[in-house]
XYZ file of C-alpha atoms in Angstrom:
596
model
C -37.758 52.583 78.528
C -35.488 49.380 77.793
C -37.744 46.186 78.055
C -36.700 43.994 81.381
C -37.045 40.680 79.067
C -33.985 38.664 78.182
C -33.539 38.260 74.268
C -35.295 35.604 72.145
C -32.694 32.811 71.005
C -33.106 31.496 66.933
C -34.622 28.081 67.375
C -32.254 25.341 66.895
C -34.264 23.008 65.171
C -34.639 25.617 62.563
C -30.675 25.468 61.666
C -30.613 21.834 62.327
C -33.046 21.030 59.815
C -31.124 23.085 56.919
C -27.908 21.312 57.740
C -29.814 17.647 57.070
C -31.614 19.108 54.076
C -27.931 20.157 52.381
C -26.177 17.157 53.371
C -29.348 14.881 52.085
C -28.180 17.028 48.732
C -24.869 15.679 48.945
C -25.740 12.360 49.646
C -28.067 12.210 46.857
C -25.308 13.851 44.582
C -22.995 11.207 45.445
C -25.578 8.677 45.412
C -26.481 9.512 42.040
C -23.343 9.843 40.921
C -22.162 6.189 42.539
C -24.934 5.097 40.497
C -23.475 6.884 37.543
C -20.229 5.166 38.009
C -20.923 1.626 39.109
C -23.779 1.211 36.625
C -25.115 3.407 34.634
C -21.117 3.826 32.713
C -18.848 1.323 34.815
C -17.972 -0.458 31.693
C -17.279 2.801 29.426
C -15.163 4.008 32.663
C -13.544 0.686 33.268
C -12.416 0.508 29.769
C -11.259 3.729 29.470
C -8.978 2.862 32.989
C -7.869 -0.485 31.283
C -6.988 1.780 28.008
C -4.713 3.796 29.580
C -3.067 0.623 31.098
C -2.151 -0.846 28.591
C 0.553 -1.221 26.535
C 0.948 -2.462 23.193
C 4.348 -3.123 21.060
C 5.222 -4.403 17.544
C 6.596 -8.098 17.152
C 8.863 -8.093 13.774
C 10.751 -11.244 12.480
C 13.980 -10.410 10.985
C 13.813 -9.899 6.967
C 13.692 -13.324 4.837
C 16.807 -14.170 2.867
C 17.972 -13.939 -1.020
C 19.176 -16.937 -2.463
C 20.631 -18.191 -5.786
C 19.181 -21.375 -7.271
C 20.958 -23.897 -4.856
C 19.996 -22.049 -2.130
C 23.617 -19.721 -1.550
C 22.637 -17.022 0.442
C 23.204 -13.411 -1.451
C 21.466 -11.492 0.951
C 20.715 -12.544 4.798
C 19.789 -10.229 8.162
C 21.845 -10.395 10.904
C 21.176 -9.073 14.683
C 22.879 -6.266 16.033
C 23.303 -3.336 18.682
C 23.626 0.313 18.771
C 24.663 1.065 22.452
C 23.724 3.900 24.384
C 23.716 5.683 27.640
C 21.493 7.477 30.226
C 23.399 10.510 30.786
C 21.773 10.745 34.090
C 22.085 6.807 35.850
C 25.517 6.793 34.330
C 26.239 9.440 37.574
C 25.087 7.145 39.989
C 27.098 4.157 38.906
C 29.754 2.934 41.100
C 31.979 -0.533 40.815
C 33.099 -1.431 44.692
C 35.808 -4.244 44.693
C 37.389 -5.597 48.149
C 35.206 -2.388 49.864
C 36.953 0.063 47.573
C 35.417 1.810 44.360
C 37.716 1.387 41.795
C 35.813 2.686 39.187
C 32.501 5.557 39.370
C 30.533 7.586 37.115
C 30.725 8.536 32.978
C 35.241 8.257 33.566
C 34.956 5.541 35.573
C 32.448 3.736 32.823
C 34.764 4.762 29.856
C 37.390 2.983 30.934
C 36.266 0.024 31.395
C 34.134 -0.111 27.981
C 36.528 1.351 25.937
C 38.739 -1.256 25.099
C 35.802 -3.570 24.508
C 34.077 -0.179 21.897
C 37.343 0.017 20.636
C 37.372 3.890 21.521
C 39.382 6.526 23.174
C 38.453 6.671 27.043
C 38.614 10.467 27.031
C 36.546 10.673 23.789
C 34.054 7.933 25.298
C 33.813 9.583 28.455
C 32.837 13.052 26.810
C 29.855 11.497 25.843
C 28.616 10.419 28.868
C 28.531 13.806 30.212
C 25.420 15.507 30.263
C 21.574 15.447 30.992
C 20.444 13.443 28.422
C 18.272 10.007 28.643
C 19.808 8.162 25.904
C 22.671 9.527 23.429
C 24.601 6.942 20.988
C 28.258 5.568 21.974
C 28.686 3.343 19.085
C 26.295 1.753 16.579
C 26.309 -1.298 14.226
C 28.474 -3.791 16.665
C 28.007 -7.463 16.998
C 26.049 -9.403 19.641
C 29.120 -11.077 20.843
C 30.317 -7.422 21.491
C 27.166 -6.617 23.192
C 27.680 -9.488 25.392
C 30.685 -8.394 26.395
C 29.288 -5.225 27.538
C 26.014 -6.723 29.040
C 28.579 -8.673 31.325
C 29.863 -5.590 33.182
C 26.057 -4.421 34.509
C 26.729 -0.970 33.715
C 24.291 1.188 35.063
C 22.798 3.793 32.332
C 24.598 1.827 29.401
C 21.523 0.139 27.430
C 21.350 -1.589 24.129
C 18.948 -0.844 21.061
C 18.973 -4.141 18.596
C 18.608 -3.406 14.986
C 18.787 -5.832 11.838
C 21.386 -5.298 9.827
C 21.068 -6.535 5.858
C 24.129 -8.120 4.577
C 25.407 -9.480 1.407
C 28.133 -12.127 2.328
C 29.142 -12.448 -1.737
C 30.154 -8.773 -1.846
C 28.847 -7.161 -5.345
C 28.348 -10.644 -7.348
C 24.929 -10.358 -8.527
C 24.679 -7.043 -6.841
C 22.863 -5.782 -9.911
C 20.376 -8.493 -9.589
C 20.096 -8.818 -5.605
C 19.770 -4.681 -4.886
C 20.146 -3.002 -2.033
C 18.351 -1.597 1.227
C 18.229 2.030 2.549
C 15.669 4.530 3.511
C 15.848 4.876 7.472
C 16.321 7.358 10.020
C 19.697 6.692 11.906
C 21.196 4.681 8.470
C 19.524 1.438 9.600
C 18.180 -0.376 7.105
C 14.343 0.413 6.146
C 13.593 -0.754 2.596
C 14.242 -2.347 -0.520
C 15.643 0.219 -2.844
C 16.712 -1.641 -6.262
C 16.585 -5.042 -7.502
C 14.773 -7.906 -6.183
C 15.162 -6.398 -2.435
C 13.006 -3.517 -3.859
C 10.615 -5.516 -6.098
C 9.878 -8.703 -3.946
C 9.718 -6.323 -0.687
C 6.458 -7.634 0.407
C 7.491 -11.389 0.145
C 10.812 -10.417 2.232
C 9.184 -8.999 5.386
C 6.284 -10.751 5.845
C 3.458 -9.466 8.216
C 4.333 -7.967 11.769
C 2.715 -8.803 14.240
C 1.754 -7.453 17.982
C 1.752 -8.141 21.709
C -0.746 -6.057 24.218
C -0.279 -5.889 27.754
C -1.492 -4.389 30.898
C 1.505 -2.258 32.926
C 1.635 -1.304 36.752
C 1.321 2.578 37.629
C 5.043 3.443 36.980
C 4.125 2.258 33.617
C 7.876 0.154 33.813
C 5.903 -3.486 34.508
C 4.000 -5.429 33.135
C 1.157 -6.925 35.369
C 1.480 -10.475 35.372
C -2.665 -11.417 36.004
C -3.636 -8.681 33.687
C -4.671 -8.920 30.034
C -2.531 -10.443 27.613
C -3.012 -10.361 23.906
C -0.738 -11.020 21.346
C -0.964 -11.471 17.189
C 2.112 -13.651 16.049
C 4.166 -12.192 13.268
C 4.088 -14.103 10.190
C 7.889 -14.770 8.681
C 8.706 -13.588 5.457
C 9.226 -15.882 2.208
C 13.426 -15.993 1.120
C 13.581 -15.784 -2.617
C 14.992 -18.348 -4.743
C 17.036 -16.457 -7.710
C 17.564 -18.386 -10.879
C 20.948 -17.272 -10.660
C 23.926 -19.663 -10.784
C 26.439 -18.175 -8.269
C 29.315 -19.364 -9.988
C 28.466 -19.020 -13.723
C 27.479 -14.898 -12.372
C 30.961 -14.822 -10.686
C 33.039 -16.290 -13.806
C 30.802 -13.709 -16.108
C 31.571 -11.334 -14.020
C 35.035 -11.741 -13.642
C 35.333 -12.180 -17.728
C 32.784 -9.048 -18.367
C 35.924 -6.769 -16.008
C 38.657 -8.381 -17.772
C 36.718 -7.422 -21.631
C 36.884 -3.887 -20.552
C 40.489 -3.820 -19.696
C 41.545 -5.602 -22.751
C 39.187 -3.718 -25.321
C 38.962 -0.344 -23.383
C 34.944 -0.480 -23.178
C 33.206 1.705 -20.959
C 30.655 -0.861 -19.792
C 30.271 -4.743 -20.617
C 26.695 -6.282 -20.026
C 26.982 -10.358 -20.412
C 23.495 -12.764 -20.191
C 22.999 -16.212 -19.670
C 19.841 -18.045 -20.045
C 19.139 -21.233 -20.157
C 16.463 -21.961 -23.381
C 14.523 -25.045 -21.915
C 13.797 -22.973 -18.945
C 13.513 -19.291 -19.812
C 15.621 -18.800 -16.611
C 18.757 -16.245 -16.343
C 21.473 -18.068 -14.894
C 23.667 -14.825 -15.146
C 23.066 -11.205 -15.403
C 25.990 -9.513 -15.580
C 26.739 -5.410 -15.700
C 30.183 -4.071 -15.591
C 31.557 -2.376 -12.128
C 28.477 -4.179 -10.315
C 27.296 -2.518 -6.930
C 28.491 -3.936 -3.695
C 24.972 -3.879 -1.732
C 27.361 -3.711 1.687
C 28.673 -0.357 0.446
C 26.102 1.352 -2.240
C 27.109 4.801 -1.610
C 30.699 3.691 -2.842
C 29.337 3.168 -6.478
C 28.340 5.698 -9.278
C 24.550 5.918 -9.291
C 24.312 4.575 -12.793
C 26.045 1.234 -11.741
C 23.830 0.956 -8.772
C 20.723 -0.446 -10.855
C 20.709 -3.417 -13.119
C 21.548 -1.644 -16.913
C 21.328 -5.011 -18.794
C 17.388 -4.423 -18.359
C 17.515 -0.708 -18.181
C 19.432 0.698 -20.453
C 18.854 0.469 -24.325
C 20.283 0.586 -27.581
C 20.230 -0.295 -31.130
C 21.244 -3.997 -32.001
C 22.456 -3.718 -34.803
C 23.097 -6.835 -36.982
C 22.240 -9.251 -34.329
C 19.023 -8.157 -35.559
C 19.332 -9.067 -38.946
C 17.961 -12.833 -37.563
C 14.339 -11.800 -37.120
C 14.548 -9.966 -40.655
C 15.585 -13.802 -42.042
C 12.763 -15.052 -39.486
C 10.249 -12.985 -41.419
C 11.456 -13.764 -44.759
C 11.108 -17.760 -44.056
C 7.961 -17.506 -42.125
C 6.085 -15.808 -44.789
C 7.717 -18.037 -47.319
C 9.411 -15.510 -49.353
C 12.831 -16.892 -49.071
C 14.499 -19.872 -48.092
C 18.431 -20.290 -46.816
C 19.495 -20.878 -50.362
C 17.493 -18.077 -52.068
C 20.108 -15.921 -54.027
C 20.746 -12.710 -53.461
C 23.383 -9.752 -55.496
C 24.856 -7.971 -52.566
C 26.851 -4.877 -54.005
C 28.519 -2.598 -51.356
C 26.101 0.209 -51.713
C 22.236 -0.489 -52.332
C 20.019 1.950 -53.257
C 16.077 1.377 -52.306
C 13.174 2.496 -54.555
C 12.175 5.638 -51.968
C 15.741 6.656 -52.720
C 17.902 5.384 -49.654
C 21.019 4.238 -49.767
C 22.644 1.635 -47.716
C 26.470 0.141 -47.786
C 28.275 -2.783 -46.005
C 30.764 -1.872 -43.355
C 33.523 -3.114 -45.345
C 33.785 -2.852 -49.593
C 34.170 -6.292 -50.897
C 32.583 -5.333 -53.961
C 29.614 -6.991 -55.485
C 29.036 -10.496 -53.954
C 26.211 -13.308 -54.962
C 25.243 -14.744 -52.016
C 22.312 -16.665 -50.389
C 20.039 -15.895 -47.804
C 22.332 -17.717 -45.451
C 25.568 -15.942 -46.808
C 23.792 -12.657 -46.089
C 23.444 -13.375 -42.453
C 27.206 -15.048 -42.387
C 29.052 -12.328 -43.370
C 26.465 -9.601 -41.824
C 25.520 -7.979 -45.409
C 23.428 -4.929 -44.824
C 22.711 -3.819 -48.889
C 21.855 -7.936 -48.615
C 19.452 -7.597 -45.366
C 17.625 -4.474 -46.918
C 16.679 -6.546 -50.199
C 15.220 -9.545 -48.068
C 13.464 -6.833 -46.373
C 12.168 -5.118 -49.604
C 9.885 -8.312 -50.401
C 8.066 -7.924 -46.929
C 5.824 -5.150 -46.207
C 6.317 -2.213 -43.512
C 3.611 -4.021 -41.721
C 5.308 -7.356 -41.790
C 9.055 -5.856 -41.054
C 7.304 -4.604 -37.875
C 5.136 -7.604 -36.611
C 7.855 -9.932 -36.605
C 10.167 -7.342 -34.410
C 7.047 -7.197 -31.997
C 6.591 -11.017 -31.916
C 9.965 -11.341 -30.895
C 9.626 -8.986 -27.590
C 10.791 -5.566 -28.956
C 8.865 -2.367 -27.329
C 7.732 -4.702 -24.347
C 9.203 -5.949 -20.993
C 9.854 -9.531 -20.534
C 8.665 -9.250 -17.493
C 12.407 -10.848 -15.844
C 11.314 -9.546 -12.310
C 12.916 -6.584 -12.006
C 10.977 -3.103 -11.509
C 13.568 -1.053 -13.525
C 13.279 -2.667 -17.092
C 12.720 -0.779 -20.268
C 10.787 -1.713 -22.931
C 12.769 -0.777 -25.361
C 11.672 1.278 -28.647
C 9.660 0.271 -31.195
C 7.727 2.854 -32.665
C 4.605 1.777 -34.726
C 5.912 1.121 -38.335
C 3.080 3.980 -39.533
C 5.404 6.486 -37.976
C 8.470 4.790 -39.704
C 10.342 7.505 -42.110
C 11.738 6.718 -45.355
C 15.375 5.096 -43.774
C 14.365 3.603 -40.830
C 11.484 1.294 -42.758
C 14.556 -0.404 -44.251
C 17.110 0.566 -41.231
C 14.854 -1.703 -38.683
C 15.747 -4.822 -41.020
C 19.392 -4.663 -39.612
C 18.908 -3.608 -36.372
C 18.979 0.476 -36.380
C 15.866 2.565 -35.778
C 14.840 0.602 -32.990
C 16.334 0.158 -29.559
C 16.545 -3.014 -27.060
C 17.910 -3.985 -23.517
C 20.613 -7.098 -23.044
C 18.141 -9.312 -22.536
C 15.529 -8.280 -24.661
C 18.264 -9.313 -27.332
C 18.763 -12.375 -25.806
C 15.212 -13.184 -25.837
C 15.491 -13.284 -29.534
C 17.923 -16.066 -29.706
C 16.612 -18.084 -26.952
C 13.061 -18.450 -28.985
C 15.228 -19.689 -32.104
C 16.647 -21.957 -29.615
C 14.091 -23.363 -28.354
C 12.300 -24.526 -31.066
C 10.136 -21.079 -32.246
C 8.690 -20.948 -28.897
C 9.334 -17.718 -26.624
C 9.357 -18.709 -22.479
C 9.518 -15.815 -20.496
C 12.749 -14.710 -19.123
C 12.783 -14.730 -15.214
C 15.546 -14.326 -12.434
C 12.740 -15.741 -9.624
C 13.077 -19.139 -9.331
C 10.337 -19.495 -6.799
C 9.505 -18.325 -3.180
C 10.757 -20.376 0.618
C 8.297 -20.897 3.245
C 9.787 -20.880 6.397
C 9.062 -24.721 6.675
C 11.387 -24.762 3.509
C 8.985 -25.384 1.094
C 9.988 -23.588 -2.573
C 6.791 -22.207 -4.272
C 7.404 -21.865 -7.857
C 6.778 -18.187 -9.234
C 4.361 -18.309 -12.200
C 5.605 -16.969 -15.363
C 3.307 -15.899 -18.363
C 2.530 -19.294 -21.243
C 5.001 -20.289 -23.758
C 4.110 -18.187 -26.752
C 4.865 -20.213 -30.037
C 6.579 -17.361 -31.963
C 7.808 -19.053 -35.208
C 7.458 -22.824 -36.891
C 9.860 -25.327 -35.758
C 10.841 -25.609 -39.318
C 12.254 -21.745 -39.414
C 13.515 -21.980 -36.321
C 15.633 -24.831 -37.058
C 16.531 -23.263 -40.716
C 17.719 -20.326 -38.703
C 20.218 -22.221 -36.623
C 21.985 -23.285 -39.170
C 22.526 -20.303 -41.231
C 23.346 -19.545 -37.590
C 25.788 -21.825 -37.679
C 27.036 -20.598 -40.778
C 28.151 -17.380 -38.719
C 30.713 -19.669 -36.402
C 31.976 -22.534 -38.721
C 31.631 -21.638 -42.256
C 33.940 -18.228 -42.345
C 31.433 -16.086 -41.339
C 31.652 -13.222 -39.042
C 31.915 -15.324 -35.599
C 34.401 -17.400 -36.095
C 36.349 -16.570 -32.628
C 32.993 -17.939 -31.328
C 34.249 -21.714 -31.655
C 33.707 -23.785 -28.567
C 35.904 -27.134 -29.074
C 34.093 -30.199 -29.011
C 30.686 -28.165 -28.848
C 28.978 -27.119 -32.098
C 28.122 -23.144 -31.545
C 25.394 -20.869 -33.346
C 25.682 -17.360 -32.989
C 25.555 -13.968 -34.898
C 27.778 -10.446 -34.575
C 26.893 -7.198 -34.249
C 28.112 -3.308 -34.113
C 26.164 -0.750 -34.525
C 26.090 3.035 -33.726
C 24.739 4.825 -30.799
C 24.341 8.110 -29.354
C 27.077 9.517 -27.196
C 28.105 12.107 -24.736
C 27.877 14.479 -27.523
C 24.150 13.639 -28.695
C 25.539 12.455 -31.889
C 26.063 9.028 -33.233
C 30.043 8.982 -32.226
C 29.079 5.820 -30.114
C 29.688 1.777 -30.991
C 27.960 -1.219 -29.571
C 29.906 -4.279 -30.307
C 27.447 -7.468 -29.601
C 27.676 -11.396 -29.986
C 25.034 -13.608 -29.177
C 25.024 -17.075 -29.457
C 23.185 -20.524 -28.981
C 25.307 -23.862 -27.255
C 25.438 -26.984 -28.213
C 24.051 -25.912 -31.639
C 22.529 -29.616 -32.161
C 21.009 -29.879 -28.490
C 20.399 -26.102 -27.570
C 20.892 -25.351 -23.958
C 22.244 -21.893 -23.262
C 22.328 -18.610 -24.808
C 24.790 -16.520 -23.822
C 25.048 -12.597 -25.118
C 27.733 -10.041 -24.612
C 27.516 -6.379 -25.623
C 30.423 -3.590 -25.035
C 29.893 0.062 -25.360
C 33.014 1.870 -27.412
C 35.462 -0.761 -27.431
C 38.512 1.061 -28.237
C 40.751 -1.739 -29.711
C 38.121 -2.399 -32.352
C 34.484 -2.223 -33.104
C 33.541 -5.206 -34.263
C 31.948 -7.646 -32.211
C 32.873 -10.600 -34.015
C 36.768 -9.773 -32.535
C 35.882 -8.149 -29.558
C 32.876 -10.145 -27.846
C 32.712 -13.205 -29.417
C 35.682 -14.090 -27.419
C 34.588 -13.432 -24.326
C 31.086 -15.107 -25.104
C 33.432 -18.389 -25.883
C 34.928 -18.135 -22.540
C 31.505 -17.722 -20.832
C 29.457 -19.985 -22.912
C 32.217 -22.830 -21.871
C 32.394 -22.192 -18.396
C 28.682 -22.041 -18.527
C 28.351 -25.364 -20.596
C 31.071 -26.898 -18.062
C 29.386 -25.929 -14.909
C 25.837 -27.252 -16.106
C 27.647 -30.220 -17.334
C 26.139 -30.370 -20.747
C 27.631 -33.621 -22.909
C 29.364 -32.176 -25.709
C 28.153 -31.739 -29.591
C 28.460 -35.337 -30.675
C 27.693 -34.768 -34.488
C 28.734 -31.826 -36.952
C 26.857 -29.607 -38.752
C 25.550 -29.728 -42.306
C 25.864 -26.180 -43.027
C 23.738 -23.978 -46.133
C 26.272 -22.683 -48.919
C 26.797 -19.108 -48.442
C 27.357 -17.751 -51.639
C 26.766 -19.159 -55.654
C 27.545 -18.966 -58.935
């Protein structure tokens, strides 16, 4: 029978006690876990908090400039603005003028910019249609422009500055300067030829950064918070060796050769011989740096340093180096210089013109540009000699001029020489050269037998305008003073004395020089090519320049004593004008050229 008792109730305290037993859990969870964060890792969590605050961003100063050798600027960065607009704020813009909108939205934005973008309204507005946070209305346009814009608080139109590289002098010196190139967007990135390519490092400097700490939208920065910044250090502007107007006039003169000859590229050097520094360095149809794409890729780079080819007979002066060095000649040794020579391994040479069998001396030989003569001066040195003297005088080296694309040339080791070039090399074949690697030559006659290297880097500009000269490598003494004097006047020989560079004359300065043509390899791979050279030495008595000019397949005529010794006289005077060099006051006492 059903018990009469009421039922038992759970006791309380029971239940109660389980409750504070799981929330004592919690509380030591969280307890243990406050501990966690406030001491045990505050500073690992606090750091990682700060990380994600902050915010850091490049500082860049704009690149450093190029300069010739009184400090004209030939290459310079300006600041300006590609503009752009926030396809979605440009909705919400609205212009309200006496209580009325007179102008809303992407129309009523492209109408009042495009007269200032110099656009179509229509074509302007298009653009501003869409959902897009930033798309390009018009890049690459002055700050005075941008101004202009800035003025009419345009909601959604924002600026992006770039630096833009410009060359103010157009394509003088282009060769020399280079160019830039290499970005996303065709801003300018890097150096890509000449000295903006190989003094790159020296041009920018070394960016530098600023670290802040920004506000939870991440769009502010928090004043009190932390502040760091690393200050950029400002590139160095490079001082060229260049002389703007003695690079324009060569230049100009180097165009004008090609015209009147028909040449299919003119190369023209000047250097001054008491500095080893290129004054000009000049290549035919010369790259505008503004406008690179517009010029063939081959006339982009800087050929006088690049490109090589035989010298020819301008040669011929380190084969009468040799020959008085070793004391084996002297100017007035005689020599019987038929039109064709035969040499003992059975080689025969001949003159380029037949003027039958002439007596002449060592000095005659280089005057009239004998090759049967040359090879017999070279027959009483050895192989080994014929090639140490070409190496002393820079061939199959750099001259280290500052410029990453020069050649060394070719000189191949005179072991390797075959039967016609061991004689060939004496007057300038078998072996190939740059512009200025065949200037070098008659700059260390020049100067006295002793070789300074050829550089178009003046020296480097601190901000502060400090110049820091660049080093160059020691004067190398090359030959005696005594040969190298003997040489310049059988050079002289060349100009004054009815030798081959007589259109060389310079009035009222005595001029030393030497001619050369020689063949070279075409189009076709065979030797249907000319090179037509002068080079010369001014004053003659007080040496100060030397000046070369070569011309590829001149069509009037091959010769360079008619077709660039002229246009080395025009240089060479401007040159000696501009530099203000006194002129020749005595006159030469010149070797005989031929005997009896």
């Amino acid at each position: 029978m059903p018990s009469s008792r009421a039922p038992r109730l759970a006791d309380p305290r029971l239940r109660q006690r389980l409750v504070a037993l799981a929330l004592l859990a919690v509380l030591v969870v969280f307890a243990g876990r406050l501990v966690m964060v406030q001491a045990v890792n505050a500073k690992s969590i606090a750091a990682s908090a700060l990380e994600q605050r902050l915010v850091t961003v490049p500082i860049t100063t704009p690149r450093a400039d190029i300069v010739d050798r009184d400090g004209v600027v030939l290459a310079t960065s300006v600041e300006r603005y590609n503009v752009g607009v926030n396809q979605q704020k440009i909705l919400e813009f609205k212009r309200v003028e006496d209580g009325q909108v007179v102008a809303e939205g992407p129309a009523g934005a492209a109408e009042i910019l495009a007269p200032i973008l110099d656009m179509d309204p229509d074509e302007l507005g298009a653009k501003m249609v869409g959902d897009s946070t930033f798309v390009y209305l018009k890049k690459d346009i002055s700050t005075e422009t941008w101004e202009l814009i800035s003025a009419e608080n345009i909601l959604g139109i924002e600026p992006e500055r770039v630096e833009k590289r410009i060359y103010p002098n157009g394509a003088l010196a282009g060769n020399v300067v280079g160019f830039m190139g290499g970005a996303a967007e065709g801003n300018d990135s890097v150096g890509l030829t000449g000295v903006e390519a190989a003094y790159e490092d020296e041009l920018e400097g070394t960016p530098g950064s600023r670290t802040y700490e920004k506000d939870n939208t991440g769009a502010f920065m928090i004043p009190t918070g932390v502040q760091e910044e690393t200050a950029a250090v400002p590139g160095e502007d490079v001082v060229l060796t260049i002389d703007r107007d003695i690079q324009w006039y060569a230049q100009q003169r180097a165009q004008e050769a090609m015209t009147t000859t028909g040449a299919s590229e003119a190369m023209v050097v000047v250097q001054d011989v008491t500095t080893g520094e290129i004054l000009a360095l000049v290549d035919s149809d010369s790259v505008d740096p503004n406008d690179a794409a517009a010029s063939d890729v081959e006339d982009r780079g800087a050929r006088s340093v690049s490109t090589v080819f035989e010298p020819g007979s301008t040669a011929k002066v380190i084969t009468m180096a040799a020959a008085l060095e070793e004391g084996v000649a002297t100017p007035l040794s005689r020599f019987t210089a038929p039109y064709k020579y035969t040499t003992a391994n059975d080689q025969t040479f001949r003159d380029s013109h037949d003027l039958g069998t002439q007596k002449l001396t060592l000095a005659g030989i280089l005057a009239i540009s004998s090759n049967t003569g040359t090879v017999q001066v070279g027959e009483l040195l050895t192989a080994k000699q014929r090639w140490e003297y070409l190496d002393k005088f820079g061939f199959g080296q750099t001259t280290g001029v500052g410029l990453l694309a020069e050649s060394p040339g070719i000189l191949h080791d005179y072991e390797d020489w075959d039967g016609r070039t061991t004689w060939a090399v004496t007057f300038g074949q078998g072996v190939s050269v740059t512009a200025l690697q065949a200037t070098q030559v008659y700059s260390i006659i020049a100067n006295g037998g002793v070789k300074k290297q050829p550089t178009v880097i003046k020296g480097f500009r601190d901000p502060d305008g400090t110049i820091v000269p660049a080093e160059t490598a020691e004067d190398e003494r090359v030959i005696s003073e005594s040969t190298a004097a003997q040489l310049m006047t059988m050079l002289e020989d060349v100009t004054e004395a009815g030798g081959t560079g007589v259109l060389a004359k310079i009035d009222g300065y005595r001029v030393a020089g030497k001619t050369g043509t020689a063949q070279a390899t075409g189009p076709d791979g065979k030797l249907s090519s000319y090179v037509a050279s002068f080079i010369g030495i001014a004053p003659a008595d007080d040496p100060r320049i030397v000046v070369s000019v070569i011309l590829r397949d001149p069509k009037t005529e091959i010769w360079g004593g008619t077709t660039a010794a002229p246009v080395f006289k025009d240089v060479a005077t401007f040159a000696l004008q501009t530099l203000r060099v006194p002129p020749s006051t005595s006159k030469p006492t010149l070797y005989p050229t031929t005997w009896k």
